[in-house]
Short mmCIF file of C-alpha atoms and ligand atoms in Angstrom, two decimals:
data_model
loop_
_atom_site.label_atom_id
_atom_site.label_comp_id
_atom_site.label_asym_id
_atom_site.label_seq_id
_atom_site.Cartn_x
_atom_site.Cartn_y
_atom_site.Cartn_z
CA UNK A 1 59.99 206.12 30.47
CA UNK A 2 58.46 206.22 26.97
CA UNK A 3 60.08 204.52 23.96
CA UNK A 4 62.63 206.56 22.04
CA UNK A 5 61.25 207.96 18.75
CA UNK A 6 64.56 209.39 17.53
CA UNK A 7 68.18 208.34 17.67
CA UNK A 8 71.64 209.85 17.36
CA UNK A 9 74.55 208.18 15.62
CA UNK A 10 77.97 208.13 17.21
CA UNK A 11 80.85 207.19 14.96
CA UNK A 12 84.13 206.00 16.43
CA UNK A 13 86.63 205.03 13.73
CA UNK A 14 84.70 202.87 11.26
CA UNK A 15 82.04 201.78 13.79
CA UNK A 16 78.70 203.54 14.21
CA UNK A 17 76.41 203.24 17.21
CA UNK A 18 72.75 204.26 17.35
CA UNK A 19 71.89 206.03 20.59
CA UNK A 20 68.19 206.41 21.46
CA UNK A 21 66.94 209.95 22.09
CA UNK A 22 64.18 210.57 24.64
CA UNK A 23 61.96 213.63 24.48
CA UNK A 24 60.91 215.04 27.84
CA UNK A 25 57.60 216.84 28.50
CA UNK A 26 59.70 220.02 28.78
CA UNK A 27 63.39 220.81 28.29
CA UNK A 28 66.04 219.52 25.89
CA UNK A 29 66.08 216.00 24.42
CA UNK A 30 68.24 213.44 26.19
CA UNK A 31 70.61 211.00 24.47
CA UNK A 32 70.55 207.59 26.16
CA UNK A 33 74.13 206.36 26.60
CA UNK A 34 73.40 203.52 29.05
CA UNK A 35 74.52 200.80 26.65
CA UNK A 36 77.45 202.78 25.23
CA UNK A 37 80.19 201.19 27.30
CA UNK A 38 78.83 197.68 26.75
CA UNK A 39 78.64 198.18 22.98
CA UNK A 40 81.49 200.58 22.18
CA UNK A 41 83.80 200.19 25.19
CA UNK A 42 84.01 203.96 25.82
CA UNK A 43 82.83 206.19 28.66
CA UNK A 44 81.49 209.73 28.38
CA UNK A 45 83.26 212.55 30.25
CA UNK A 46 81.32 215.30 32.00
CA UNK A 47 82.82 216.68 35.24
CA UNK A 48 80.25 218.73 37.13
CA UNK A 49 77.46 216.97 35.17
CA UNK A 50 76.92 220.03 32.98
CA UNK A 51 75.38 217.92 30.17
CA UNK A 52 74.27 214.80 32.00
CA UNK A 53 70.76 213.81 33.15
CA UNK A 54 71.29 211.45 36.09
CA UNK A 55 67.65 210.32 36.40
CA UNK A 56 64.15 210.89 35.13
CA UNK A 57 61.87 212.88 37.39
CA UNK A 58 58.36 214.37 37.47
CA UNK A 59 58.82 216.76 40.39
CA UNK A 60 60.49 220.04 39.40
CA UNK A 61 61.35 221.66 36.09
CA UNK A 62 63.66 224.63 35.48
CA UNK A 63 64.04 226.52 32.21
CA UNK A 64 67.22 228.47 32.89
CA UNK A 65 66.91 230.60 29.74
CA UNK A 66 63.36 231.72 30.52
CA UNK A 67 63.94 231.98 34.28
CA UNK A 68 61.13 229.49 34.89
CA UNK A 69 60.73 227.19 37.91
CA UNK A 70 57.80 224.76 38.05
CA UNK A 71 56.85 222.36 40.85
CA UNK A 72 54.65 219.57 39.46
CA UNK A 73 53.91 222.05 36.65
CA UNK A 74 52.89 225.01 38.83
CA UNK A 75 55.00 228.22 38.48
CA UNK A 76 56.90 229.23 41.61
CA UNK A 77 55.52 232.80 41.63
CA UNK A 78 51.93 231.47 41.75
CA UNK A 79 52.81 229.02 44.51
CA UNK A 80 54.61 231.71 46.50
CA UNK A 81 51.72 234.17 46.29
CA UNK A 82 48.72 231.81 46.57
CA UNK A 83 49.87 228.81 48.57
CA UNK A 84 51.73 228.03 51.78
CA UNK A 85 54.67 225.78 52.59
CA UNK A 86 52.86 222.68 53.86
CA UNK A 87 50.57 222.67 50.83
CA UNK A 88 53.69 222.78 48.64
CA UNK A 89 55.19 219.94 50.68
CA UNK A 90 52.09 217.89 49.85
CA UNK A 91 52.33 218.86 46.18
CA UNK A 92 56.01 217.88 45.96
CA UNK A 93 55.52 214.61 47.84
CA UNK A 94 52.31 213.39 46.20
CA UNK A 95 52.24 215.12 42.81
CA UNK A 96 48.93 217.02 43.08
CA UNK A 97 47.57 219.95 45.07
CA UNK A 98 45.62 218.51 48.03
CA UNK A 99 41.88 218.78 48.56
CA UNK A 100 40.92 220.74 51.68
CA UNK A 101 40.37 217.48 53.61
CA UNK A 102 43.68 215.96 52.45
CA UNK A 103 45.53 219.14 53.42
CA UNK A 104 43.95 219.21 56.86
CA UNK A 105 44.97 215.59 57.39
CA UNK A 106 48.52 216.23 56.19
CA UNK A 107 48.93 219.31 58.38
CA UNK A 108 47.69 217.38 61.39
CA UNK A 109 50.16 214.56 60.71
CA UNK A 110 53.09 216.95 60.37
CA UNK A 111 52.08 218.93 63.46
CA UNK A 112 51.89 215.74 65.54
CA UNK A 113 55.47 214.77 64.63
CA UNK A 114 57.22 218.04 65.55
CA UNK A 115 58.61 216.96 68.93
CA UNK A 116 62.00 215.26 69.15
CA UNK A 117 62.71 212.14 71.19
CA UNK A 118 63.57 213.64 74.59
CA UNK A 119 66.86 211.72 74.67
CA UNK A 120 68.00 213.87 71.73
CA UNK A 121 68.37 216.82 74.13
CA UNK A 122 71.45 215.05 75.50
CA UNK A 123 72.76 214.65 72.00
CA UNK A 124 72.51 218.42 71.39
CA UNK A 125 74.26 219.08 74.68
CA UNK A 126 77.26 217.04 73.52
CA UNK A 127 78.21 219.74 70.99
CA UNK A 128 80.45 222.70 71.81
CA UNK A 129 78.46 225.91 72.21
CA UNK A 130 80.36 227.50 69.32
CA UNK A 131 79.50 224.66 66.93
CA UNK A 132 78.03 225.91 63.64
CA UNK A 133 74.29 225.06 63.55
CA UNK A 134 74.88 223.23 60.24
CA UNK A 135 77.39 220.94 61.99
CA UNK A 136 74.75 220.23 64.64
CA UNK A 137 72.10 219.57 61.98
CA UNK A 138 74.30 217.11 60.06
CA UNK A 139 74.96 215.25 63.33
CA UNK A 140 71.43 215.32 64.75
CA UNK A 141 69.68 214.38 61.50
CA UNK A 142 72.13 211.52 60.94
CA UNK A 143 71.51 210.43 64.53
CA UNK A 144 67.76 210.20 63.91
CA UNK A 145 68.47 206.73 62.49
CA UNK A 146 69.56 205.76 66.01
CA UNK A 147 66.31 207.12 67.52
CA UNK A 148 63.60 206.13 65.03
CA UNK A 149 64.27 202.47 64.22
CA UNK A 150 60.70 201.96 63.07
CA UNK A 151 61.21 204.14 59.97
CA UNK A 152 64.56 203.06 58.54
CA UNK A 153 63.47 200.08 56.42
CA UNK A 154 63.39 201.63 52.96
CA UNK A 155 61.77 198.54 51.42
CA UNK A 156 58.59 199.21 53.44
CA UNK A 157 56.44 202.01 51.88
CA UNK A 158 54.75 202.67 55.24
CA UNK A 159 58.12 203.24 56.94
CA UNK A 160 59.22 205.49 54.09
CA UNK A 161 56.07 207.55 54.60
CA UNK A 162 56.63 207.90 58.36
CA UNK A 163 60.30 208.84 57.82
CA UNK A 164 59.18 211.53 55.32
CA UNK A 165 56.68 213.02 57.76
CA UNK A 166 59.14 212.88 60.64
CA UNK A 167 61.85 214.68 58.69
CA UNK A 168 59.56 217.48 57.49
CA UNK A 169 58.03 217.87 60.96
CA UNK A 170 61.18 217.69 63.06
CA UNK A 171 63.57 219.71 60.91
CA UNK A 172 62.32 223.11 62.23
CA UNK A 173 62.71 221.84 65.80
CA UNK A 174 66.24 220.62 65.05
CA UNK A 175 67.24 223.88 63.33
CA UNK A 176 65.69 226.03 66.09
CA UNK A 177 67.37 224.00 68.82
CA UNK A 178 70.73 224.19 67.04
CA UNK A 179 70.23 227.97 67.11
CA UNK A 180 69.13 228.13 70.75
CA UNK A 181 72.08 225.98 71.76
CA UNK A 182 74.55 228.22 69.90
CA UNK A 183 73.25 231.38 71.65
CA UNK A 184 73.03 229.75 75.07
CA UNK A 185 69.25 229.95 75.49
CA UNK A 186 66.93 227.14 76.66
CA UNK A 187 65.25 224.96 74.03
CA UNK A 188 61.68 225.99 73.23
CA UNK A 189 59.30 223.10 72.51
CA UNK A 190 57.05 223.11 69.42
CA UNK A 191 53.53 224.53 69.71
CA UNK A 192 50.78 222.73 67.82
CA UNK A 193 48.46 225.76 67.73
CA UNK A 194 50.90 227.64 65.48
CA UNK A 195 51.39 227.06 61.76
CA UNK A 196 54.67 225.64 60.44
CA UNK A 197 56.48 228.97 59.92
CA UNK A 198 55.10 230.68 63.05
CA UNK A 199 56.05 227.64 65.13
CA UNK A 200 59.62 227.84 63.81
CA UNK A 201 59.90 231.55 64.63
CA UNK A 202 58.47 230.85 68.08
CA UNK A 203 61.01 228.08 68.75
CA UNK A 204 63.83 230.42 67.61
CA UNK A 205 62.84 233.65 69.36
CA UNK A 206 60.64 232.83 72.37
CA UNK A 207 62.21 232.67 75.84
CA UNK A 208 60.59 231.26 78.98
CA UNK A 209 60.79 234.68 80.70
CA UNK A 210 58.13 236.41 78.59
CA UNK A 211 55.37 235.99 76.02
CA UNK A 212 56.45 236.03 72.37
CA UNK A 213 53.90 236.92 69.69
CA UNK A 214 54.74 235.99 66.13
CA UNK A 215 54.07 238.87 63.72
CA UNK A 216 51.93 237.48 60.86
CA UNK A 217 53.91 239.47 58.26
CA UNK A 218 57.14 237.93 59.52
CA UNK A 219 55.71 234.41 59.59
CA UNK A 220 54.39 234.93 56.04
CA UNK A 221 57.87 236.07 54.96
CA UNK A 222 59.38 233.03 56.70
CA UNK A 223 56.88 230.75 54.96
CA UNK A 224 57.83 232.31 51.62
CA UNK A 225 61.51 231.66 52.28
CA UNK A 226 60.59 228.01 52.95
CA UNK A 227 58.54 227.85 49.72
CA UNK A 228 61.26 229.43 47.57
CA UNK A 229 63.84 226.88 48.75
CA UNK A 230 61.56 223.80 48.76
CA UNK A 231 63.01 222.00 45.73
CA UNK A 232 65.32 222.72 42.81
CA UNK A 233 65.57 219.49 40.80
CA UNK A 234 68.96 217.72 40.53
CA UNK A 235 71.21 220.28 42.30
CA UNK A 236 74.35 219.18 44.22
CA UNK A 237 72.67 218.36 47.56
CA UNK A 238 69.70 216.59 45.94
CA UNK A 239 72.04 214.54 43.78
CA UNK A 240 74.00 213.75 46.95
CA UNK A 241 70.81 212.48 48.63
CA UNK A 242 70.02 210.35 45.56
CA UNK A 243 73.55 208.96 45.37
CA UNK A 244 73.65 208.17 49.10
CA UNK A 245 70.25 206.53 48.85
CA UNK A 246 71.23 204.46 45.80
CA UNK A 247 73.28 202.22 48.10
CA UNK A 248 70.17 201.51 50.19
CA UNK A 249 71.19 203.80 53.09
CA UNK A 250 68.40 204.82 55.48
CA UNK A 251 66.56 208.12 54.89
CA UNK A 252 68.04 209.96 57.89
CA UNK A 253 71.59 209.13 56.74
CA UNK A 254 70.76 210.27 53.20
CA UNK A 255 69.26 213.59 54.31
CA UNK A 256 72.26 214.19 56.61
CA UNK A 257 74.45 213.73 53.51
CA UNK A 258 72.31 216.30 51.66
CA UNK A 259 72.69 218.79 54.52
CA UNK A 260 76.47 218.31 54.49
CA UNK A 261 76.61 219.03 50.76
CA UNK A 262 74.31 222.05 51.04
CA UNK A 263 76.65 223.66 53.56
CA UNK A 264 79.27 224.61 50.92
CA UNK A 265 79.49 228.30 49.91
CA UNK A 266 78.86 227.54 46.22
CA UNK A 267 75.48 226.03 47.21
CA UNK A 268 73.35 226.70 50.33
CA UNK A 269 76.24 228.28 52.23
CA UNK A 270 76.10 231.21 49.79
CA UNK A 271 73.44 233.04 51.84
CA UNK A 272 75.76 233.26 54.88
CA UNK A 273 78.75 234.03 52.65
CA UNK A 274 76.79 236.75 50.84
CA UNK A 275 75.82 238.60 54.01
CA UNK A 276 79.37 238.32 55.34
CA UNK A 277 80.58 239.77 52.04
CA UNK A 278 78.12 242.70 52.31
CA UNK A 279 79.39 243.37 55.83
CA UNK A 280 82.99 243.17 54.64
CA UNK A 281 82.28 245.67 51.86
CA UNK A 282 80.71 247.85 54.56
CA UNK A 283 80.15 251.09 52.64
CA UNK A 284 78.98 251.93 49.14
CA UNK A 285 82.27 253.59 48.17
CA UNK A 286 84.14 250.25 48.55
CA UNK A 287 81.93 248.42 46.01
CA UNK A 288 84.14 249.14 42.94
CA UNK A 289 87.09 247.52 44.72
CA UNK A 290 85.10 244.29 45.22
CA UNK A 291 83.69 244.36 41.68
CA UNK A 292 87.26 244.64 40.39
CA UNK A 293 88.31 241.67 42.55
CA UNK A 294 85.39 239.57 41.24
CA UNK A 295 86.56 240.23 37.68
CA UNK A 296 90.23 239.54 38.38
CA UNK A 297 91.13 236.08 37.08
CA UNK A 298 94.01 235.82 39.58
CA UNK A 299 91.76 236.53 42.56
CA UNK A 300 89.58 233.63 43.76
CA UNK A 301 87.02 236.12 45.16
CA UNK A 302 83.49 235.83 43.73
CA UNK A 303 80.47 238.01 44.32
CA UNK A 304 78.45 235.72 46.59
CA UNK A 305 74.75 235.62 45.80
CA UNK A 306 75.48 236.15 42.08
CA UNK A 307 75.33 233.58 39.26
CA UNK A 308 73.71 230.21 38.82
CA UNK A 309 74.52 227.01 36.97
CA UNK A 310 71.07 226.75 35.38
CA UNK A 311 69.48 230.22 35.40
CA UNK A 312 71.03 232.32 32.66
CA UNK A 313 68.51 235.15 32.54
CA UNK A 314 67.14 235.68 36.02
CA UNK A 315 66.37 233.59 39.10
CA UNK A 316 62.56 233.61 39.53
CA UNK A 317 62.99 232.89 43.24
CA UNK A 318 65.06 236.05 43.61
CA UNK A 319 62.26 238.15 42.09
CA UNK A 320 59.80 236.97 44.78
CA UNK A 321 62.45 237.15 47.51
CA UNK A 322 63.24 240.76 46.60
CA UNK A 323 59.57 241.76 47.05
CA UNK A 324 59.50 239.93 50.35
CA UNK A 325 62.67 241.73 51.49
CA UNK A 326 61.04 245.10 50.75
CA UNK A 327 57.92 244.13 52.77
CA UNK A 328 59.90 242.89 55.77
CA UNK A 329 62.26 245.85 55.85
CA UNK A 330 59.31 248.20 55.52
CA UNK A 331 57.51 246.48 58.42
CA UNK A 332 60.59 246.63 60.58
CA UNK A 333 61.27 250.22 59.50
CA UNK A 334 64.83 249.57 58.37
CA UNK A 335 64.82 250.63 54.72
CA UNK A 336 67.88 252.78 55.25
CA UNK A 337 70.22 250.41 56.98
CA UNK A 338 73.82 250.56 55.62
CA UNK A 339 73.89 246.87 54.71
CA UNK A 340 70.83 247.27 52.57
CA UNK A 341 72.30 250.32 50.88
CA UNK A 342 75.42 248.30 50.01
CA UNK A 343 73.25 245.44 48.72
CA UNK A 344 71.10 247.70 46.53
CA UNK A 345 74.07 249.58 45.11
CA UNK A 346 76.02 246.37 44.50
CA UNK A 347 73.06 244.92 42.65
CA UNK A 348 72.70 248.08 40.53
CA UNK A 349 76.40 248.30 39.62
CA UNK A 350 76.76 244.57 38.92
CA UNK A 351 73.67 244.49 36.70
CA UNK A 352 75.06 247.38 34.60
CA UNK A 353 78.56 245.93 34.39
CA UNK A 354 79.62 244.37 31.09
CA UNK A 355 81.50 241.48 32.74
CA UNK A 356 78.44 240.36 34.70
CA UNK A 357 76.10 240.87 31.73
CA UNK A 358 78.34 238.89 29.40
CA UNK A 359 78.66 235.98 31.85
CA UNK A 360 74.95 236.19 32.67
CA UNK A 361 75.57 236.77 36.36
CA UNK A 362 72.72 238.33 38.31
CA UNK A 363 71.52 238.13 41.92
CA UNK A 364 70.26 234.68 42.90
CA UNK A 365 67.89 233.66 45.71
CA UNK A 366 70.66 233.82 48.29
CA UNK A 367 71.34 237.49 47.65
CA UNK A 368 68.00 238.62 49.12
CA UNK A 369 67.19 235.85 51.62
CA UNK A 370 70.11 236.82 53.87
CA UNK A 371 68.90 240.43 54.01
CA UNK A 372 65.45 239.29 55.21
CA UNK A 373 66.84 236.80 57.73
CA UNK A 374 69.27 239.36 59.14
CA UNK A 375 66.40 241.86 59.52
CA UNK A 376 64.34 239.21 61.33
CA UNK A 377 67.13 238.87 63.88
CA UNK A 378 68.78 235.60 62.82
CA UNK A 379 72.54 235.22 63.15
CA UNK A 380 74.26 234.63 59.79
CA UNK A 381 75.13 231.09 60.87
CA UNK A 382 71.38 230.27 60.80
CA UNK A 383 70.88 231.19 57.15
CA UNK A 384 72.03 227.86 55.72
CA UNK A 385 70.15 225.76 58.36
CA UNK A 386 66.97 227.58 57.26
CA UNK A 387 67.75 226.65 53.65
CA UNK A 388 68.30 223.04 54.80
CA UNK A 389 64.99 222.82 56.63
CA UNK A 390 63.16 224.27 53.62
CA UNK A 391 64.89 221.92 51.16
CA UNK A 392 64.17 218.81 53.24
CA UNK A 393 60.86 218.23 51.46
CA UNK A 394 62.59 218.44 48.07
CA UNK A 395 65.24 215.94 49.12
CA UNK A 396 62.59 213.58 50.47
CA UNK A 397 60.34 213.87 47.43
CA UNK A 398 63.29 213.06 45.16
CA UNK A 399 64.35 210.21 47.47
CA UNK A 400 60.83 208.72 47.46
CA UNK A 401 60.62 209.03 43.70
CA UNK A 402 63.95 207.31 43.28
CA UNK A 403 63.17 204.37 45.57
CA UNK A 404 59.85 203.75 43.85
CA UNK A 405 61.56 203.80 40.42
CA UNK A 406 62.16 200.25 39.07
CA UNK A 407 65.24 201.56 37.20
CA UNK A 408 66.87 202.56 40.49
CA UNK A 409 70.40 201.15 40.77
CA UNK A 410 73.49 202.09 42.74
CA UNK A 411 75.09 205.30 41.42
CA UNK A 412 78.60 204.55 40.25
CA UNK A 413 80.25 207.12 37.95
CA UNK A 414 83.25 206.21 35.83
CA UNK A 415 86.44 208.23 35.41
CA UNK A 416 89.05 209.39 32.94
CA UNK A 417 92.12 207.90 34.63
CA UNK A 418 95.32 209.92 34.10
CA UNK A 419 97.49 208.39 36.82
CA UNK A 420 100.37 205.92 36.66
CA UNK A 421 99.85 202.61 34.91
CA UNK A 422 100.66 199.41 36.87
CA UNK A 423 104.16 199.42 38.39
CA UNK A 424 105.98 197.32 40.96
CA UNK A 425 106.14 198.24 44.64
CA UNK A 426 109.50 199.77 45.65
CA UNK A 427 110.89 198.79 49.08
CA UNK A 428 111.36 201.80 51.41
CA UNK A 429 115.17 201.57 51.46
CA UNK A 430 115.26 201.88 47.65
CA UNK A 431 113.11 205.07 47.30
N1 CMC B 1 81.34 236.34 40.77
C1 CMC B 1 82.27 236.55 39.80
N2 CMC B 1 82.42 235.74 38.74
C2 CMC B 1 81.63 234.67 38.64
C3 CMC B 1 80.65 234.38 39.63
C4 CMC B 1 80.52 235.27 40.71
N3 CMC B 1 79.60 235.04 41.65
N4 CMC B 1 80.01 233.23 39.28
C5 CMC B 1 80.55 232.81 38.13
N5 CMC B 1 81.54 233.68 37.74
C6 CMC B 1 82.34 233.58 36.51
C7 CMC B 1 83.40 232.53 36.65
O1 CMC B 1 84.61 233.06 37.12
C8 CMC B 1 83.51 232.01 35.25
O2 CMC B 1 84.29 232.91 34.51
P1 CMC B 1 85.25 232.34 33.30
O3 CMC B 1 84.31 231.75 32.29
O4 CMC B 1 85.94 233.56 32.82
O5 CMC B 1 86.13 231.31 33.93
C9 CMC B 1 82.07 232.10 34.69
O6 CMC B 1 81.46 233.15 35.47
C10 CMC B 1 81.29 230.82 34.84
O7 CMC B 1 81.39 230.37 36.20
P2 CMC B 1 81.35 228.84 36.63
O8 CMC B 1 81.93 228.72 37.99
O9 CMC B 1 81.95 227.99 35.54
O10 CMC B 1 79.79 228.58 36.65
P3 CMC B 1 79.07 227.41 37.43
O11 CMC B 1 77.80 227.18 36.72
O12 CMC B 1 79.98 226.25 37.60
O13 CMC B 1 78.82 228.05 38.89
C11 CMC B 1 77.86 229.06 40.79
C12 CMC B 1 77.60 228.48 39.37
C13 CMC B 1 76.52 229.37 41.43
C14 CMC B 1 78.59 228.01 41.64
C15 CMC B 1 78.73 230.34 40.65
O14 CMC B 1 78.04 231.32 39.89
C16 CMC B 1 79.13 230.91 42.02
O15 CMC B 1 80.13 230.47 42.59
N6 CMC B 1 78.34 231.91 42.54
C17 CMC B 1 78.58 232.44 43.89
C18 CMC B 1 78.01 231.48 44.92
C19 CMC B 1 76.50 231.53 44.98
O16 CMC B 1 75.89 232.59 45.05
N7 CMC B 1 75.88 230.32 45.03
C20 CMC B 1 74.42 230.19 45.21
C21 CMC B 1 73.73 229.61 44.01
S1 CMC B 1 71.93 229.77 44.13
C22 CMC B 1 71.48 228.80 45.51
C23 CMC B 1 71.74 227.34 45.33
O17 CMC B 1 71.25 226.75 44.38
O18 CMC B 1 72.45 226.76 46.19
#
């Protein structure tokens, strides 16, 4: 971190404290409060971290006002149209776009790690068939620390590297097998002659009884979904990975924690929740009823797939995802399906509605991804696992960055305590 060139003054009673201000390469200035408690004896209060930078990072930048998302400085729309997922994985992990030779090497390494330890098949079989694939992913990824002992020592850079490659390579196999298990079909092993996205589709949709050919338009759309979810700076699941890792936990445990956090409907679970909501709405004429519910303060219902903590203009991922949805639906010849009609009409009405405009609520990435995944034939329960496999590289890049950072220390937030002050224990007969 560079030296602070500015400072802020905080006055409490008759005492003043100078707080250094750091200027980032992009985004708002940051007031450094690390010494505040030691010097002034006060904490800061920020539930939900709406104004708190928890780390410094060089990986991803979001300008919520402009609707801008950059990975290592490159805009997401350029990456989505010109690049492919494994190249973006390299970019996120190592900071630069690879040369052709470096990319070939990286792709070979990832491809060679796609198989799971055969013993893990038994682990999958221990789950109930109706287990949610996210529950299986949390369990299986956490269990990787019991299978890959040679990549759990976080102090060894070589082991960190192998763990990173293993996680990126094996996550599609884990997600596809969670899916196969839930629909009662045999596991399909990875194929090294297919690219990352095509291999995933093959593992999800092939069956031993017949040949399965991956349509290149569908694998391109799948790859784009992976790209658009690859990283999103310090969101809830990434912060969870960083916090879990700050205690020195092994990478598989930390990524399992990230997957668990992603599952919630306010985060990665929104894509499943959004499609279920569209199905519940069912027909265009019922949209006003749901819009009214979303606006009603006494009703906890929210329009899933709308709104974002950081984007307050538009979600640049949604713009690309919307184009992709049109391409896929066109290819599959399903432009007029009722679900899509509800989605399009809901989007139109919500964007014109004063409530949504005033609160800056517009469709986010999860609004369109579910429509594509449904059209491809995935069950809704697979939407969030696909988000998790795409986000794995982001979690790992942030985890690697954090471990290499000399300022890394255990995360330990403070609190505003409003409970009882010290009181004496009361024996049970006197309560
Ligand atoms: N429908 C109706 N009202 C909403 C919605 C919505 N989807 N989202 C926010 N609001 C209202 C909310 O009621 C509040 O109103 P008021 O100020 O009157 O209390 C105001 O807008 C601000 O909401 P907030 O909850 O304080 O905002 P937040 O930044 O904490 O939440 C969010 C962001 C994404 C959790 C929220 O917009 C939401 O729950 N959206 C639906 C779930 C969703 O689509 N999540 C996916 C996010 S993108 C993928 C990812 O990053 O995981």
